[in-house]
Structure formats: structure tokens, C-alpha cells
Short mmCIF file of C-alpha atoms and ligand atoms in Angstrom, two decimals:
data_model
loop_
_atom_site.label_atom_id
_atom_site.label_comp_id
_atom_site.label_asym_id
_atom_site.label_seq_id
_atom_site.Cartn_x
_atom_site.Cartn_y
_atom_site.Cartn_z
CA UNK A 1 -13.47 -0.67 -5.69
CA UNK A 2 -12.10 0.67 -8.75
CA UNK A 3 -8.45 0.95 -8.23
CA UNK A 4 -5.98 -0.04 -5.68
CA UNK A 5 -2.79 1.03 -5.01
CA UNK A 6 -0.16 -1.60 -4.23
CA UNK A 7 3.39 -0.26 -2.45
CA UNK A 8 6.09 -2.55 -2.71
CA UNK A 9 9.51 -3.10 -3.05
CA UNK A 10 11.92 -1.57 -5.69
CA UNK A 11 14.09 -4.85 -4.97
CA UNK A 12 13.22 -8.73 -5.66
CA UNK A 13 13.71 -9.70 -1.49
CA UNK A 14 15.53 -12.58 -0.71
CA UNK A 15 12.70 -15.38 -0.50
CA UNK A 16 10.70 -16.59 -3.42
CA UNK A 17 7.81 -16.37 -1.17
CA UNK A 18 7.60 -12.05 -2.25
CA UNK A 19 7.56 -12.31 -5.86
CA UNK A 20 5.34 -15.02 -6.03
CA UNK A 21 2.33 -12.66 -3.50
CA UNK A 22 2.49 -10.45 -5.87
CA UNK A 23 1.37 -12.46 -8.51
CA UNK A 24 -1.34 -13.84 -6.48
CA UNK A 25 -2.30 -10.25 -5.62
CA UNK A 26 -2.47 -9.81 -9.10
CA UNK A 27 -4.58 -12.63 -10.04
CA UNK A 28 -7.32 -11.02 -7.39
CA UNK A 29 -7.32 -7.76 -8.76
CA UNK A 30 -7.45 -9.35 -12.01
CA UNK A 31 -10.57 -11.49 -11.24
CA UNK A 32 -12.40 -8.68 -9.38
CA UNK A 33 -11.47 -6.09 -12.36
CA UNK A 34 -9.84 -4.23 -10.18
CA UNK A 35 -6.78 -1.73 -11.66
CA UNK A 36 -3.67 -1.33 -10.34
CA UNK A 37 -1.74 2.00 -9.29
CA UNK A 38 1.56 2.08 -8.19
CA UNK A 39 5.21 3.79 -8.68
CA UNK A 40 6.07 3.13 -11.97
CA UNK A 41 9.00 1.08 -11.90
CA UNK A 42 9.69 -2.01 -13.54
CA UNK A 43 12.58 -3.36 -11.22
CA UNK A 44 11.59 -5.69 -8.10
CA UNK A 45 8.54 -6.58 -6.89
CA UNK A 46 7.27 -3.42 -8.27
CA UNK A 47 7.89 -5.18 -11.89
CA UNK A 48 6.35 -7.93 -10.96
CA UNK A 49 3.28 -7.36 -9.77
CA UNK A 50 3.04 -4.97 -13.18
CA UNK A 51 3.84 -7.30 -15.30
CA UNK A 52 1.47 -9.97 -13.79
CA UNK A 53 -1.73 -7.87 -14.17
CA UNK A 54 -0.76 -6.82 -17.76
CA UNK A 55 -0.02 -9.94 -18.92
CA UNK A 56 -3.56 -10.79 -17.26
CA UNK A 57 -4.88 -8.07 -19.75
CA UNK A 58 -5.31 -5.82 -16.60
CA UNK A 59 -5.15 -1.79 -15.97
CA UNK A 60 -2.35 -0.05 -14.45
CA UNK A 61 -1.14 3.29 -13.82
CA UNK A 62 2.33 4.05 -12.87
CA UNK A 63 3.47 7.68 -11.62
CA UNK A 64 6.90 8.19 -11.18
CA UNK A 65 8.57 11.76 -10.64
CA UNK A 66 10.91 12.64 -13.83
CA UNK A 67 13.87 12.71 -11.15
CA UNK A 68 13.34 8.61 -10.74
CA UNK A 69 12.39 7.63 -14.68
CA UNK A 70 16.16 6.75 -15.13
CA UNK A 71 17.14 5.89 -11.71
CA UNK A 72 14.68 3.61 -11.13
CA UNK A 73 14.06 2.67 -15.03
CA UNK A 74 10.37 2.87 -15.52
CA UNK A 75 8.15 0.50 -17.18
CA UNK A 76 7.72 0.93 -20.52
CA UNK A 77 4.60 -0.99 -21.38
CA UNK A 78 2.00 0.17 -18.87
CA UNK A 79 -1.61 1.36 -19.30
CA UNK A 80 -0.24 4.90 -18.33
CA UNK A 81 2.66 6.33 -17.47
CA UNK A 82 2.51 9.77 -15.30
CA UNK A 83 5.53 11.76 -14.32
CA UNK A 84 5.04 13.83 -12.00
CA UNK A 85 7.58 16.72 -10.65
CA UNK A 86 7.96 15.65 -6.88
CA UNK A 87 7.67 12.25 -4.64
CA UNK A 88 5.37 13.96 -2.64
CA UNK A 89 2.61 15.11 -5.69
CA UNK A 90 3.96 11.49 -6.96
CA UNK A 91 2.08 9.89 -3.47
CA UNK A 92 -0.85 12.71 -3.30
CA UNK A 93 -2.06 11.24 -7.29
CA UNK A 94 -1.38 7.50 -6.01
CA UNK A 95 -3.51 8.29 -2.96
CA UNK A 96 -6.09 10.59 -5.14
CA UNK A 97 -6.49 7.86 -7.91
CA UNK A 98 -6.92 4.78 -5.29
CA UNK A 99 -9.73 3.10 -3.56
CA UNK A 100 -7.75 1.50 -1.02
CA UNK A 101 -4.02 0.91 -0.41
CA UNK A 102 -1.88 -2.58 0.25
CA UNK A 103 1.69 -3.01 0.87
CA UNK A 104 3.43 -6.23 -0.34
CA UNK A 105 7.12 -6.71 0.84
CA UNK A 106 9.25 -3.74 0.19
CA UNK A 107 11.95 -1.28 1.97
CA UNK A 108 12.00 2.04 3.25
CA UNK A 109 10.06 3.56 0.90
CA UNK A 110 7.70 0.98 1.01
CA UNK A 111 6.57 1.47 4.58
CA UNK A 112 7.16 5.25 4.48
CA UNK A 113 4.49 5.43 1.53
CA UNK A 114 1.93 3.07 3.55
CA UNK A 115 2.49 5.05 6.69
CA UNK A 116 1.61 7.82 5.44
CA UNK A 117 -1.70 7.33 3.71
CA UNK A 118 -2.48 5.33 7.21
CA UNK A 119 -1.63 8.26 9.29
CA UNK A 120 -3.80 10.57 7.32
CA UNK A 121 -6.71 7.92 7.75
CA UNK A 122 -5.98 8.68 11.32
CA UNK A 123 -6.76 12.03 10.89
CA UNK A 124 -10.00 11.30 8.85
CA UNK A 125 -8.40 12.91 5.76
CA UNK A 126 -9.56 10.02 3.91
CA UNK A 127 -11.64 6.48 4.78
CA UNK A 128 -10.14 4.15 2.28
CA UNK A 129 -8.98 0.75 3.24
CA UNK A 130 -5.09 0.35 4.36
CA UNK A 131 -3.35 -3.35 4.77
CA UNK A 132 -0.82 -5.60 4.44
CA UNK A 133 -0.26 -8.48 2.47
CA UNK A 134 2.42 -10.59 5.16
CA UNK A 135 3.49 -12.48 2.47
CA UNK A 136 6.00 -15.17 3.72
CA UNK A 137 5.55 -13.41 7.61
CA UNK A 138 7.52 -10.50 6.21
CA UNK A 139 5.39 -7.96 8.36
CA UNK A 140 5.70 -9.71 11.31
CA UNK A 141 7.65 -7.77 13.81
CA UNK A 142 5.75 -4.89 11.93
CA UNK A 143 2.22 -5.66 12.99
CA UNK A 144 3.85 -6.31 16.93
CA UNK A 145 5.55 -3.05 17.18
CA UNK A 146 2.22 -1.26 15.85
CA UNK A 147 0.67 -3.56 19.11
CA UNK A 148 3.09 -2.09 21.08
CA UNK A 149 2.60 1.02 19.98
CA UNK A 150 -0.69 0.40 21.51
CA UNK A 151 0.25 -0.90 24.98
CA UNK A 152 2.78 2.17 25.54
CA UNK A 153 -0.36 4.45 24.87
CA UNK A 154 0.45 6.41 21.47
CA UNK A 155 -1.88 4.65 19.34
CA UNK A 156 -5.62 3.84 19.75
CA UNK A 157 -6.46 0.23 19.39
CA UNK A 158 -9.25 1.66 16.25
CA UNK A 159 -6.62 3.25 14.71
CA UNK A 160 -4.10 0.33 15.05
CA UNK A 161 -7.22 -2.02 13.71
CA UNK A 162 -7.32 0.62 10.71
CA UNK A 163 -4.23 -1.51 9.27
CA UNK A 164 -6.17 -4.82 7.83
CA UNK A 165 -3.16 -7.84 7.79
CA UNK A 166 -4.02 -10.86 6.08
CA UNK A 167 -1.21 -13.49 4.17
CA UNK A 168 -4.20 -14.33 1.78
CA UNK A 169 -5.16 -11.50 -0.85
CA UNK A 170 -8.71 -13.03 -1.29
CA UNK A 171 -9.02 -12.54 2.39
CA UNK A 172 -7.78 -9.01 2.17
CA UNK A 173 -9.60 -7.56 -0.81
CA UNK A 174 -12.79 -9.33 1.24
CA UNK A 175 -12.10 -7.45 4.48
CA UNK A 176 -11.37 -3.86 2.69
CA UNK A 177 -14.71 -4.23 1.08
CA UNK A 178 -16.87 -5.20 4.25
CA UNK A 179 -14.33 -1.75 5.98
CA UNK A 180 -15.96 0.84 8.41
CA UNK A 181 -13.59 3.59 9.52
CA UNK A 182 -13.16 4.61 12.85
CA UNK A 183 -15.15 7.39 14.35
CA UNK A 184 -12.60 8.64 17.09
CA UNK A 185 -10.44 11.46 18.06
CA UNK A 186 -6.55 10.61 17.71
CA UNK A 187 -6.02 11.59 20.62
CA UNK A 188 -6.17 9.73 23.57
CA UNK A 189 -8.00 11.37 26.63
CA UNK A 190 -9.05 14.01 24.15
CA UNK A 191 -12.38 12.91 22.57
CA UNK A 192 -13.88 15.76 21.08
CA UNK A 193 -10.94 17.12 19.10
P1 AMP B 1 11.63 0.58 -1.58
O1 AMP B 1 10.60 -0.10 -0.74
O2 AMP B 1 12.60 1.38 -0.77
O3 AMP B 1 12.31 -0.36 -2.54
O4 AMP B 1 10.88 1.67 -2.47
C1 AMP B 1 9.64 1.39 -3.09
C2 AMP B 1 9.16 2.62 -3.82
O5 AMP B 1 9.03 3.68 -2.87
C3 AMP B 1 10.09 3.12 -4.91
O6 AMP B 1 9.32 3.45 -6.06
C4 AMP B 1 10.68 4.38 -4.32
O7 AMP B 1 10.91 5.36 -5.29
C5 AMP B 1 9.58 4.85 -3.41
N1 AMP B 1 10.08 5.71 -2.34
C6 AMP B 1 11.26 5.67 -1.72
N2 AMP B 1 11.36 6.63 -0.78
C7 AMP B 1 10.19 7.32 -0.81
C8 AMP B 1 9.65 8.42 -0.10
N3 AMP B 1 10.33 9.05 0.86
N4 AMP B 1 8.42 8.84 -0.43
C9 AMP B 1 7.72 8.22 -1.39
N5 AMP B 1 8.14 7.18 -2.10
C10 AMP B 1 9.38 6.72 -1.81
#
């Protein structure tokens, strides 16, 4: 693995427990040269876990579309800096430049951008690695929901397994290397589609 990109949070969260996962997320990539791709900003734990693998002498990429540079004050001392005209060509060059994908504590637009790049490994559109870094437990009520989601018979138990969790980002990175995609149909009853 080349690159990974890392969603997180625009905003710090309340618990010291999120800032400080992202610099121990940063410290892996760091040892396993790995670079970093993610939104751009320099606010919250997005800043953070920037700053951390710069100051490590690490790689990263930020893309940001032109409408966000001054709303969301982008980082001025990255590897490289793309704008971009639109969130969505803003997610398709994250996902396009990444070997794998891990959300750290964020918001909405934190689990909307890890959703999606998990629902098109659904679909096959892509086999990279997809997890979550539960720093501090944050993901929680997350990861049950997606078991429910399960149990109520929307989602396939390999699809919901797709979605590696781990607290440790040694652990993590280990699983998305030893990863195997699923070979099934989404749909459930429907095995050849
Ligand atoms: P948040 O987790 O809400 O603090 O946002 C984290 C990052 O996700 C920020 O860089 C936001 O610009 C970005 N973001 C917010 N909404 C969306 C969305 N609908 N699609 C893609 N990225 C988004």
C-alpha cells in the first residue's frame, strides 16, 4: 500500500482521546512509508493528523473543492494541494489516488465520505480495504447498527465484515494488508446478479 486515505473530522471532538489516534495513525503510516490523502483542511482532526505526518517528514495530498479553500481554510504547507471543482470529483480523486480508506472520529461528512467508498465496494466497483479506527469507542453504536443492519436482513454479513474496526492502527493497517474481498451478490436471495 502506497497511499491511504484517512476521513475525519473537520472539528477537534470533545475527548483528547481523537486527536491523539490520529497521531498514532500517523506514526503507522509514517513507519510503513505509507502517504496520506485526505480533504485538505487544516482545522480539526483533519489538521492534525496532517500536521503529524509532515512533521514526521511524511507525504500528503489534500484535495479540497475551490468552494471550501476559504470556508474550511486549507492547509498551506502540504505535499500537494488539489482543488478540485465539486465534492463529488473532490471524493472520486481521494478514492482514485488511495489504496485503502480509514475513518478516524469525524461528523457528517465523515461517515457520508466512508459510506460511500464502502457501498461501492459492495458493488465490486473497487476491492480496497475500508475501516475504522474506534478511537476512544467513538464508533461504537456505529459498528451495532451496521450488525443490525444485518439481523433485519438488508445487509450481508460479507459485506458488513467488508468494514475492518480495530482501536489499534497497527492492528488495522495489519488486517487491510492480509484483506480478501467478498465474492457475493448484494443482494440477498439473488446470487447471480
Ligand atoms: P465533518 O466530519 O462533517 O467534520 O467533515 C469532514 C470532511 O468531510 C470535511 O472536509 C467536509 O468538507 C467533508 N464533507 C462534508 N460533507 C460532505 C459530503 N456530502 N461529501 C463529501 N465530503 C463532505
Amino acid at each position: 500500500m502506497k497511499k491511504i486515505c484517512v476521513y475525519c473530522g473537520s472539528n477537534p471532538g470533545k475527548r483528547p482521546e481523537y486527536k491523539a489516534a490520529a497521531g498514532f495513525l500517523a506514526k503507522e503510516l509514517l513507519s510503513r512509508k505509507i502517504g496520506l490523502v485526505y480533504g485538505g483542511a487544516h482545522v480539526g482532526i483533519m489538521g492534525e493528523i496532517a500536521d503529524r505526518v509532515l512533521k514526521g517528514g511524511g507525504e500528503v495530498t489534500g484535495i479540497m473543492p475551490q468552494a471550501l479553500v476559504d470556508r474550511e481554510v486549507s492547509h498551506t504547507g502540504l505535499t500537494e494541494l488539489i482543488i478540485v471543482k465539486s465534492m463529488h470529483e473532490r471524493k472520486a480523486m481521494m478514492a482514485n489516488l488511495s489504496d485503502g480508506f480509514i475513518a478516524l472520529p469525524g461528523g457528517l461528512g465523515t461517515v457520508e465520505e466512508l459510506f460511500e467508498v464502502l457501498t461501492w465496494a459492495q458493488l465490486g466497483f473497487h476491492t480496497k480495504p475500508c475501516g475504522l479506527l474506534n478511537a476512544g469507542g467513538y464508533y461504537d453504536h456505529l459498528s451495532a447498527f451496521l450488525d443490525h443492519t444485518v439481523a433485519e436482513g438488508f445487509v450481508k454479513d460479507a459485506h458488513r465484515s467488508m468494514l475492518i474496526v480495530e482501536k489499534d492502527p497497527i492492528k488495522l493497517l495489519d488486517r487491510f494488508i492480509d484483506y480478501t474481498p467478498p465474492l457475493v451478490s448484494k443482494w440477498i436471495g439473488r446470487e447471480n446478479t
